[in-house]
Coordinates of C-alpha atoms in Angstrom, one line a residue:
M4 CA 70.7 15.0 19.7
F5 CA 70.0 18.1 21.7
N6 CA 69.1 16.4 24.9
S7 CA 72.1 17.7 26.9
L8 CA 71.8 21.3 25.6
S9 CA 68.0 21.3 26.1
D10 CA 68.3 20.1 29.7
R11 CA 70.9 22.7 30.5
L12 CA 68.9 25.6 29.1
T13 CA 65.7 24.4 30.6
S14 CA 67.3 24.2 34.0
T15 CA 68.8 27.7 33.6
F16 CA 65.4 29.2 32.8
K17 CA 63.7 27.5 35.8
N18 CA 65.6 29.9 38.1
L19 CA 63.9 32.9 36.3
R20 CA 60.3 31.7 36.9
G21 CA 58.2 33.8 39.1
K22 CA 60.6 36.7 39.2
G23 CA 58.8 40.1 39.1
R24 CA 62.0 41.9 38.2
L25 CA 65.4 40.7 37.1
T26 CA 68.6 42.4 38.3
E27 CA 71.7 42.8 36.1
A28 CA 73.5 40.2 38.2
Q29 CA 70.7 37.6 37.5
I30 CA 70.8 38.3 33.8
D31 CA 74.6 38.0 33.8
G32 CA 74.3 34.7 35.6
T33 CA 71.7 33.4 33.1
V34 CA 73.8 34.5 30.1
R35 CA 76.9 32.8 31.6
E36 CA 75.0 29.5 31.9
I37 CA 73.8 29.8 28.4
R38 CA 77.4 30.3 27.2
R39 CA 78.6 27.2 29.1
A40 CA 75.7 25.1 27.7
L41 CA 76.4 26.1 24.1
L42 CA 80.2 25.5 24.5
D43 CA 79.5 22.1 26.1
A44 CA 77.3 21.3 23.1
D45 CA 80.3 21.8 20.7
V46 CA 78.9 25.0 19.2
A47 CA 81.7 27.0 17.5
V48 CA 83.3 29.6 19.8
S49 CA 82.7 32.5 17.3
V50 CA 79.0 31.6 17.1
V51 CA 78.7 31.4 20.9
R52 CA 80.3 34.8 21.4
A53 CA 78.0 36.5 18.9
F54 CA 74.9 34.7 20.3
V55 CA 75.6 35.5 23.9
A56 CA 76.4 39.1 23.2
Q57 CA 73.1 39.6 21.3
V58 CA 71.1 37.8 24.1
K59 CA 72.7 40.0 26.8
E60 CA 72.2 43.2 24.9
R61 CA 68.5 42.5 24.5
A62 CA 68.0 41.1 28.0
L63 CA 69.4 44.4 29.6
G64 CA 67.2 46.5 27.4
E65 CA 63.6 47.8 27.8
E66 CA 62.4 44.6 26.2
V67 CA 62.8 42.7 29.5
S68 CA 62.7 45.4 32.1
G69 CA 59.3 46.6 30.9
S70 CA 57.9 43.1 30.7
L71 CA 55.3 41.8 33.0
N72 CA 57.1 38.4 33.1
P73 CA 60.8 39.0 32.6
G74 CA 61.7 35.3 32.8
Q75 CA 59.4 34.4 29.9
Q76 CA 60.7 37.3 28.0
I77 CA 64.3 36.1 28.2
V78 CA 63.2 32.6 27.0
K79 CA 61.5 34.4 24.1
I80 CA 64.7 36.3 23.3
V81 CA 66.8 33.1 23.4
N82 CA 64.3 31.3 21.2
E83 CA 64.4 34.1 18.6
E84 CA 68.2 34.2 18.6
L85 CA 68.4 30.4 18.2
V86 CA 66.1 30.7 15.2
G87 CA 68.5 33.3 13.8
I88 CA 71.6 31.2 14.1
L89 CA 69.8 28.1 12.7
G90 CA 69.1 30.0 9.5
G91 CA 66.1 32.3 10.3
E92 CA 63.5 30.8 8.0
T93 CA 62.7 27.6 6.2
R94 CA 64.4 27.3 2.8
R95 CA 62.9 25.3 0.0
L96 CA 64.5 23.9 -3.1
N97 CA 65.0 26.3 -6.0
L98 CA 63.5 24.5 -9.0
A99 CA 64.7 25.2 -12.5
K100 CA 62.4 27.1 -14.8
T101 CA 63.2 24.4 -17.5
A102 CA 63.3 20.8 -16.3
P103 CA 65.3 19.0 -15.1
T104 CA 66.3 20.5 -11.8
V105 CA 69.8 19.3 -11.0
I106 CA 70.7 18.7 -7.3
M107 CA 74.3 17.8 -6.5
L108 CA 75.3 16.2 -3.2
A109 CA 78.7 16.7 -1.7
G110 CA 80.4 15.9 1.6
L111 CA 82.9 13.7 3.4
Q112 CA 82.8 9.9 3.2
G113 CA 80.6 8.5 5.9
A114 CA 78.4 11.5 6.2
G115 CA 75.5 9.5 4.7
K116 CA 75.3 11.0 1.2
T117 CA 74.1 7.8 -0.6
T118 CA 71.5 7.0 2.0
L119 CA 70.3 10.7 1.9
A120 CA 70.1 10.5 -1.9
G121 CA 67.5 7.8 -1.6
K122 CA 65.6 9.7 1.2
L123 CA 65.5 12.9 -0.8
A124 CA 64.4 11.0 -3.9
K125 CA 61.5 9.4 -2.0
H126 CA 60.6 12.7 -0.4
L127 CA 60.4 14.5 -3.8
K128 CA 58.5 11.6 -5.4
A129 CA 55.9 11.9 -2.7
Q130 CA 55.5 15.6 -3.7
G131 CA 54.6 14.6 -7.3
H132 CA 58.1 14.9 -8.9
T133 CA 59.8 12.2 -11.0
P134 CA 63.4 12.1 -9.8
L135 CA 66.4 10.2 -11.3
L136 CA 69.3 9.2 -9.1
V137 CA 72.8 9.3 -10.8
A138 CA 75.6 7.2 -9.4
C139 CA 78.8 9.2 -9.6
D140 CA 80.6 7.7 -6.5
L141 CA 82.8 5.3 -8.4
Q142 CA 85.5 5.1 -5.7
R143 CA 83.9 3.9 -2.5
P144 CA 83.4 0.1 -2.6
N145 CA 79.8 -0.9 -3.5
A146 CA 78.6 2.7 -3.4
V147 CA 76.8 2.2 -6.8
K148 CA 75.2 -0.9 -5.5
Q149 CA 74.0 0.8 -2.4
L150 CA 72.5 3.6 -4.4
Q151 CA 70.7 1.1 -6.6
V152 CA 69.2 -0.6 -3.5
N153 CA 68.1 2.7 -2.1
G154 CA 66.6 3.7 -5.4
E155 CA 64.7 0.4 -5.6
R156 CA 63.4 0.9 -2.0
A157 CA 62.3 4.5 -2.8
G158 CA 60.7 3.4 -6.1
V159 CA 63.0 5.8 -8.1
P160 CA 65.2 4.8 -11.1
V161 CA 69.0 4.9 -10.9
F162 CA 71.3 5.8 -13.8
A163 CA 74.5 3.8 -13.2
P164 CA 76.4 3.0 -16.4
H165 CA 79.5 2.1 -14.4
P166 CA 79.5 -0.4 -11.6
G167 CA 82.3 1.3 -9.6
V168 CA 84.7 -0.7 -7.4
S169 CA 83.7 -3.7 -5.3
S170 CA 86.6 -3.6 -2.8
E171 CA 89.2 -1.2 -1.4
F172 CA 91.9 -3.0 -3.3
E173 CA 90.5 -2.0 -6.8
S174 CA 91.4 1.2 -8.6
A175 CA 88.6 3.4 -9.8
T176 CA 88.4 3.4 -13.6
G177 CA 85.2 5.2 -14.5
D178 CA 84.9 8.9 -15.0
P179 CA 82.4 10.5 -12.6
V180 CA 82.2 13.7 -14.6
T181 CA 81.1 11.8 -17.8
V182 CA 78.5 9.8 -15.7
A183 CA 77.1 13.0 -14.3
R184 CA 76.8 14.6 -17.7
D185 CA 75.2 11.5 -19.2
G186 CA 72.8 11.3 -16.3
V187 CA 71.4 14.7 -16.9
A188 CA 71.0 13.8 -20.6
E189 CA 69.2 10.6 -19.6
A190 CA 66.8 12.6 -17.4
K191 CA 66.0 15.0 -20.3
S192 CA 65.3 12.1 -22.7
K193 CA 63.2 10.2 -20.2
L194 CA 61.4 13.4 -19.0
H195 CA 62.5 13.3 -15.4
D196 CA 62.0 16.7 -13.7
I197 CA 64.7 16.3 -11.0
V198 CA 68.2 14.8 -11.1
I199 CA 70.0 13.9 -7.9
V200 CA 73.8 13.4 -8.4
D201 CA 75.5 11.4 -5.7
T202 CA 79.3 12.3 -5.7
A203 CA 82.3 10.6 -4.0
G204 CA 83.6 11.6 -0.6
R205 CA 86.8 11.2 1.2
L206 CA 87.8 10.5 4.8
G207 CA 89.2 14.0 4.9
I208 CA 89.4 17.2 2.8
D209 CA 91.9 17.0 0.0
A210 CA 92.7 18.8 -3.3
E211 CA 91.8 15.9 -5.5
M212 CA 88.4 15.5 -4.0
M213 CA 87.6 19.2 -4.2
Q214 CA 88.7 19.2 -7.9
Q215 CA 86.5 16.3 -8.8
A216 CA 83.5 17.9 -7.1
A217 CA 84.2 21.2 -8.9
D218 CA 84.5 19.4 -12.3
I219 CA 81.2 17.7 -11.8
R220 CA 79.6 21.0 -10.9
A221 CA 81.0 22.6 -14.0
A222 CA 79.8 19.7 -16.2
V223 CA 76.2 19.7 -15.0
N224 CA 75.7 23.3 -13.7
P225 CA 73.5 22.2 -10.8
D226 CA 70.6 24.4 -9.5
E227 CA 71.4 23.2 -5.9
V228 CA 74.6 22.0 -4.4
L229 CA 73.8 20.5 -1.0
F230 CA 76.6 19.9 1.5
V231 CA 75.8 16.7 3.5
I232 CA 77.3 16.9 7.0
D233 CA 77.3 14.4 9.9
A234 CA 75.7 16.3 12.8
M235 CA 77.9 14.2 15.2
I236 CA 81.2 15.7 13.8
G237 CA 81.4 18.4 16.5
Q238 CA 83.6 21.5 16.3
D239 CA 85.3 20.3 13.0
A240 CA 81.9 20.8 11.3
V241 CA 82.6 24.5 10.8
N242 CA 86.0 24.0 9.1
T243 CA 84.7 21.2 6.8
A244 CA 81.7 23.3 5.8
Q245 CA 83.8 26.3 5.1
A246 CA 86.2 24.3 3.0
F247 CA 83.4 22.9 0.8
N248 CA 81.8 26.3 0.5
D249 CA 85.1 27.8 -0.8
G250 CA 86.0 24.8 -3.0
V251 CA 82.7 23.9 -4.5
G252 CA 80.3 26.6 -3.7
V253 CA 77.4 25.1 -1.7
T254 CA 73.9 26.5 -1.7
G255 CA 72.4 24.6 1.2
V256 CA 73.2 22.2 4.0
V257 CA 71.7 18.8 5.0
L258 CA 72.3 17.4 8.5
T259 CA 72.4 13.7 8.9
K260 CA 72.3 11.4 12.0
L261 CA 70.2 13.8 14.0
D262 CA 69.0 10.8 15.9
G263 CA 72.4 10.2 17.4
D264 CA 73.6 11.0 20.9
A265 CA 76.1 13.7 20.0
R266 CA 75.7 17.2 21.5
G267 CA 74.4 18.9 18.3
G268 CA 76.9 21.8 17.9
A269 CA 77.2 21.3 14.2
A270 CA 73.6 22.2 13.6
L271 CA 74.0 25.4 15.5
S272 CA 77.3 26.4 13.8
V273 CA 77.1 25.5 10.1
A274 CA 74.3 27.9 9.1
S275 CA 75.8 30.8 11.0
V276 CA 79.4 30.4 9.8
T277 CA 78.8 29.6 6.2
G278 CA 75.7 31.8 5.7
K279 CA 74.1 28.8 3.9
P280 CA 70.7 27.5 5.3
V281 CA 70.1 24.1 6.7
M282 CA 67.5 22.7 4.3
Y283 CA 66.9 19.1 5.3
A284 CA 67.5 16.8 8.3
S285 CA 68.0 13.0 8.4
T286 CA 66.6 11.6 11.6
G287 CA 67.1 7.8 11.3
E288 CA 68.1 4.9 9.2
N289 CA 64.8 4.3 7.3
L290 CA 64.1 6.2 4.1
D291 CA 61.1 7.9 5.8
D292 CA 63.3 9.3 8.5
F293 CA 63.7 12.6 6.6
E294 CA 62.2 16.0 7.1
I295 CA 62.4 19.6 6.0
F296 CA 64.5 21.6 8.4
H297 CA 62.4 24.4 10.1
P298 CA 64.7 26.7 12.2
D299 CA 61.8 27.9 14.4
R300 CA 60.6 24.3 15.2
M301 CA 64.2 23.1 15.9
A302 CA 64.6 26.0 18.3
S303 CA 61.4 25.0 20.1
R304 CA 62.7 21.5 20.5
I305 CA 66.0 22.7 21.9
L306 CA 64.1 24.8 24.5
D307 CA 61.9 21.9 25.3
M308 CA 58.8 23.6 24.0
G309 CA 57.8 20.8 21.7
D310 CA 57.1 20.7 18.0
V311 CA 53.4 20.5 17.4
L312 CA 53.5 21.5 13.7
T313 CA 55.8 18.7 12.7
L314 CA 53.7 16.3 14.7
I315 CA 50.6 17.3 12.9
E316 CA 52.4 17.1 9.5
Q317 CA 53.6 13.6 10.3
A318 CA 50.1 12.5 11.4
E319 CA 48.6 13.9 8.1
A320 CA 51.2 12.1 6.0
N321 CA 50.9 8.7 7.8
W322 CA 47.3 8.6 9.1
D323 CA 44.9 6.4 7.1
K324 CA 42.0 8.7 6.2
G325 CA 39.6 5.7 5.7
E326 CA 40.4 4.5 9.2
A327 CA 40.0 8.0 10.6
E328 CA 36.6 8.4 9.0
R329 CA 35.5 5.0 10.3
M330 CA 36.5 5.9 13.9
A331 CA 34.8 9.3 13.5
K332 CA 31.6 7.7 12.4
K333 CA 31.8 5.1 15.2
F334 CA 32.4 7.9 17.7
A335 CA 29.4 9.9 16.3
D336 CA 27.1 6.9 16.5
R337 CA 28.2 6.3 20.2
E338 CA 29.4 2.8 19.5
D339 CA 31.6 1.1 22.0
F340 CA 35.4 1.5 21.6
T341 CA 36.7 -2.1 21.3
L342 CA 40.1 -3.7 21.5
D343 CA 40.1 -4.1 17.8
D344 CA 39.7 -0.3 17.5
F345 CA 42.5 0.0 20.0
L346 CA 44.8 -2.2 17.8
A347 CA 43.9 -0.2 14.7
Q348 CA 44.7 3.1 16.4
M349 CA 48.0 1.8 17.8
A350 CA 49.0 0.7 14.3
Q351 CA 48.3 4.3 13.0
I352 CA 50.4 5.8 15.7
R353 CA 53.3 3.4 15.0
K354 CA 53.3 4.5 11.4
M355 CA 54.4 7.9 12.6
G356 CA 57.6 6.5 14.0
S357 CA 59.2 6.0 17.4
M358 CA 57.0 6.8 20.4
K359 CA 60.0 8.5 22.0
K360 CA 60.2 10.9 19.0
I361 CA 56.4 11.5 19.1
L362 CA 56.4 12.2 22.9
G363 CA 59.4 14.4 22.6
M364 CA 57.5 16.7 20.2
M365 CA 54.7 17.2 22.6
P366 CA 54.9 20.4 24.7
G367 CA 53.9 20.3 28.3
S368 CA 53.7 16.5 28.4
Q369 CA 55.0 16.5 32.0
I370 CA 57.4 13.7 30.9
S371 CA 61.0 14.2 32.1
R372 CA 63.9 13.5 29.9
Q373 CA 64.9 10.6 32.0
Q374 CA 61.5 9.0 31.8
L375 CA 61.5 9.5 28.0
E376 CA 64.9 7.8 27.6
Q377 CA 63.7 4.9 29.8
F378 CA 60.5 4.4 27.7
D379 CA 60.5 0.9 26.4
E380 CA 59.3 0.7 22.8
S381 CA 58.9 -3.0 23.1
Q382 CA 56.0 -2.4 25.5
M383 CA 53.9 -1.6 22.5
D384 CA 54.7 -5.0 21.0
R385 CA 53.7 -6.7 24.3
I386 CA 50.3 -4.9 24.3
E387 CA 49.7 -5.9 20.7
A388 CA 50.6 -9.5 21.6
I389 CA 48.1 -9.5 24.5
V390 CA 45.2 -8.2 22.4
R391 CA 46.0 -10.7 19.5
S392 CA 45.9 -13.6 22.0
M393 CA 42.3 -12.8 22.7
T394 CA 39.3 -14.3 20.9
Q395 CA 37.2 -12.1 18.7
H396 CA 34.4 -12.1 21.2
E397 CA 36.8 -11.2 24.0
R398 CA 38.1 -8.2 22.0
V399 CA 34.5 -6.9 21.6
A400 CA 33.3 -7.7 25.1
P401 CA 36.4 -7.6 27.4
K402 CA 34.1 -7.8 30.5
I403 CA 33.8 -11.6 29.9
I404 CA 37.5 -12.1 30.5
N405 CA 37.7 -13.9 33.8
G406 CA 40.6 -15.4 35.7
S407 CA 41.1 -18.5 33.5
R408 CA 40.8 -16.5 30.3
R409 CA 43.4 -14.0 31.6
A410 CA 45.8 -16.9 32.4
R411 CA 45.3 -18.3 28.8
I412 CA 45.9 -14.9 27.2
A413 CA 49.0 -14.3 29.3
K414 CA 50.4 -17.7 28.3
G415 CA 49.6 -17.1 24.6
S416 CA 51.3 -13.7 24.6
G417 CA 54.3 -14.7 26.7
V418 CA 53.6 -12.2 29.5
H419 CA 52.6 -12.3 33.2
V420 CA 48.9 -12.2 34.2
S421 CA 49.6 -8.9 36.0
E422 CA 50.5 -7.3 32.6
V423 CA 47.2 -8.5 31.2
N424 CA 45.3 -7.1 34.2
S425 CA 47.1 -3.8 33.9
M426 CA 46.3 -3.5 30.2
L427 CA 42.6 -4.4 30.6
E428 CA 42.4 -1.8 33.5
R429 CA 43.9 1.0 31.3
F430 CA 41.7 0.0 28.4
G431 CA 38.6 0.2 30.6
E432 CA 39.5 3.7 31.6
A433 CA 40.0 4.7 28.0
Q434 CA 36.7 3.1 27.1
K435 CA 34.9 5.2 29.8
M436 CA 36.6 8.4 28.6
M437 CA 35.5 7.7 25.0
K438 CA 31.9 7.1 26.1
K439 CA 32.0 10.4 28.1
L440 CA 33.2 12.3 25.1
A441 CA 30.7 10.7 22.7
S442 CA 27.8 11.6 25.0
G443 CA 28.9 15.3 25.0
G444 CA 30.5 15.3 28.4
A445 CA 33.9 16.5 29.4
I446 CA 36.9 14.5 30.5
P447 CA 37.1 14.3 34.3
G448 CA 39.8 16.5 35.6
M449 CA 39.5 18.9 32.7
P450 CA 37.8 22.3 32.8
G451 CA 34.1 21.6 33.1
G452 CA 34.9 18.0 34.0
R453 CA 31.6 17.2 35.6
G454 CA 29.8 18.0 32.4
G455 CA 26.5 18.9 34.1
A456 CA 24.3 21.7 32.8
K457 CA 24.2 24.7 34.9
K458 CA 21.0 26.3 36.0
G459 CA 19.6 28.7 33.5
A460 CA 21.9 27.2 30.8
K461 CA 20.8 27.1 27.2
G462 CA 18.3 24.4 26.6
G463 CA 16.7 24.6 30.1
K464 CA 13.2 25.8 30.8
K465 CA 12.9 29.6 30.6
K466 CA 11.0 31.4 33.3
P467 CA 8.4 33.8 31.9
A468 CA 9.7 37.3 31.7
K469 CA 8.2 39.7 34.3
F470 CA 7.7 43.4 33.5
G471 CA 7.0 46.1 36.0
N472 CA 5.1 48.1 33.4
P473 CA 1.4 46.8 33.1
A474 CA 1.1 48.1 29.5
K475 CA 4.2 46.1 28.5
A476 CA 2.9 43.0 30.1
A477 CA -0.5 43.3 28.4
Q478 CA 1.3 43.9 25.0
L479 CA 3.3 40.7 25.5
A480 CA 0.2 38.7 26.5
A481 CA -1.6 39.8 23.3
A482 CA 1.3 38.8 21.1
E483 CA 1.4 35.3 22.7
A484 CA -2.4 35.0 22.1
N485 CA -2.1 35.9 18.5
K486 CA 0.8 33.5 18.0
A487 CA -1.4 30.7 19.4
K488 CA -4.2 31.5 17.0
A489 CA -1.9 31.6 13.9
P490 CA -2.2 28.6 11.5
S491 CA 0.6 26.1 11.7
G492 CA 2.5 24.8 8.7
A493 CA 2.3 28.0 6.7
A494 CA 4.9 27.6 4.0
F495 CA 4.6 30.9 2.2
G496 CA 2.1 32.7 4.4
A497 CA -0.7 30.3 3.4
G498 CA -2.8 28.6 6.1
A499 CA -3.0 24.9 6.4
K500 CA -6.6 24.8 5.0
D501 CA -6.2 27.3 2.2
F502 CA -5.5 24.5 -0.4
D503 CA -5.1 20.8 -0.7
P504 CA -1.4 19.9 -1.7
A505 CA -2.8 16.9 -3.6
D506 CA -4.2 19.4 -6.2
L507 CA -0.7 20.6 -7.0
N508 CA 0.5 17.2 -8.3
L509 CA 3.7 17.5 -6.3
P510 CA 6.4 14.8 -6.1
K511 CA 5.9 12.2 -3.4
G512 CA 7.1 13.3 0.0
F513 CA 7.2 17.0 -0.9
E514 CA 4.2 17.7 1.4
K515 CA 6.6 17.7 4.4
F516 CA 8.0 21.0 3.1
L517 CA 4.5 22.5 3.4
G518 CA 4.2 21.6 7.0
Q519 CA 1.8 18.7 6.3

């Protein structure tokens, strides 16, 4: 979504690196490039003006002139201002004091409200809630059926007393206001703690649509009214958001289709213009492609600084703890890392989603945008096919794989022998690295890469201390002599021959605690 904007800003900041002092002309040039990048990304003109003015004011102040690294300081300023126009801080749902909490979704047709209803329901269910979906979109063909399918996939019940229309030639007959009111009553009777009301949309803003949304709001008195907006809508996002805010009164914004190739101006405009925070983001077609919107993390992604926190959260949510414990034990026991282990780890990574998305969240990965876009996801499938074409013995002991075996594996997996050779070579390097780490050594190329103990390091033989003072040397020698004469195994100050542990009738094996 933000690839073009990210590339433009990153390129602009490269010119500031290594500068000991920035002139006013250099700052003006940087600010001008930032303005162009934002306008090219379809950010609203009013937002761009306010953003650039604030960045320039701070860049010309003591904040940058007194800094040891002015270039990095300007990047910091831009990052902080981006966080500001994206909403400032993460906003969570306001849950009602008395259940159920009612969440109403509103927006234009095609923005992805119905799909988002299923994603939000699944997200809330994973947090321990018991949501109920209410189908109030009775005008779009098969909208009710779509919500029922999404509810089934999410494992969440759907209240749909009216089937809606099945084609564009039918006239809507149901009353969405009644359905919404009855849905809240159903949630109360079935003890659901959250109700998600999916309302109808239109291809454009009209009075009838706004009135229907306002009537539903008046009927159910929602705790949250989330405006669902297509992030690919461009400059018109601001007008649409403002119209819904005036007509219905939204409390938060949800951005959909953030995985698209649009320039992302909507995300940078809506929160600033409406004053309503972006709360959630939809990042794909699957029900799991849904995340809480963190302004600070999104700003980091835009500035190509990665998003480690989201990466960690996704790993914690998708990683199999049992598999992680098994690998940790294997690692501690210094067992060989096998191709079966490699398959298991690859499956865990793939649960987290697209490799492009994962790599894009990693800061300092030295992967250019072009390389990232050219990354072939199907390469993971080919690697898996190669490993699954091996026998169990070959997976445990890949060194036995000779030329004829490689030819058989290549034929079985539908790849060239060169791809099998390449995969085995990379696996061999990974296996060596795992052995090095398990033995307590460092990875070659990293700080302390040779892993050898330095002279005089902890654990080596200590040379006896020498003292210039003869009295001090004699005192130390006497102390060492007394230590040698002291009885061993004294548990509570008693000597080894003061008593026989057998006389104490202690439990079997307890004598080891007495030094016996």
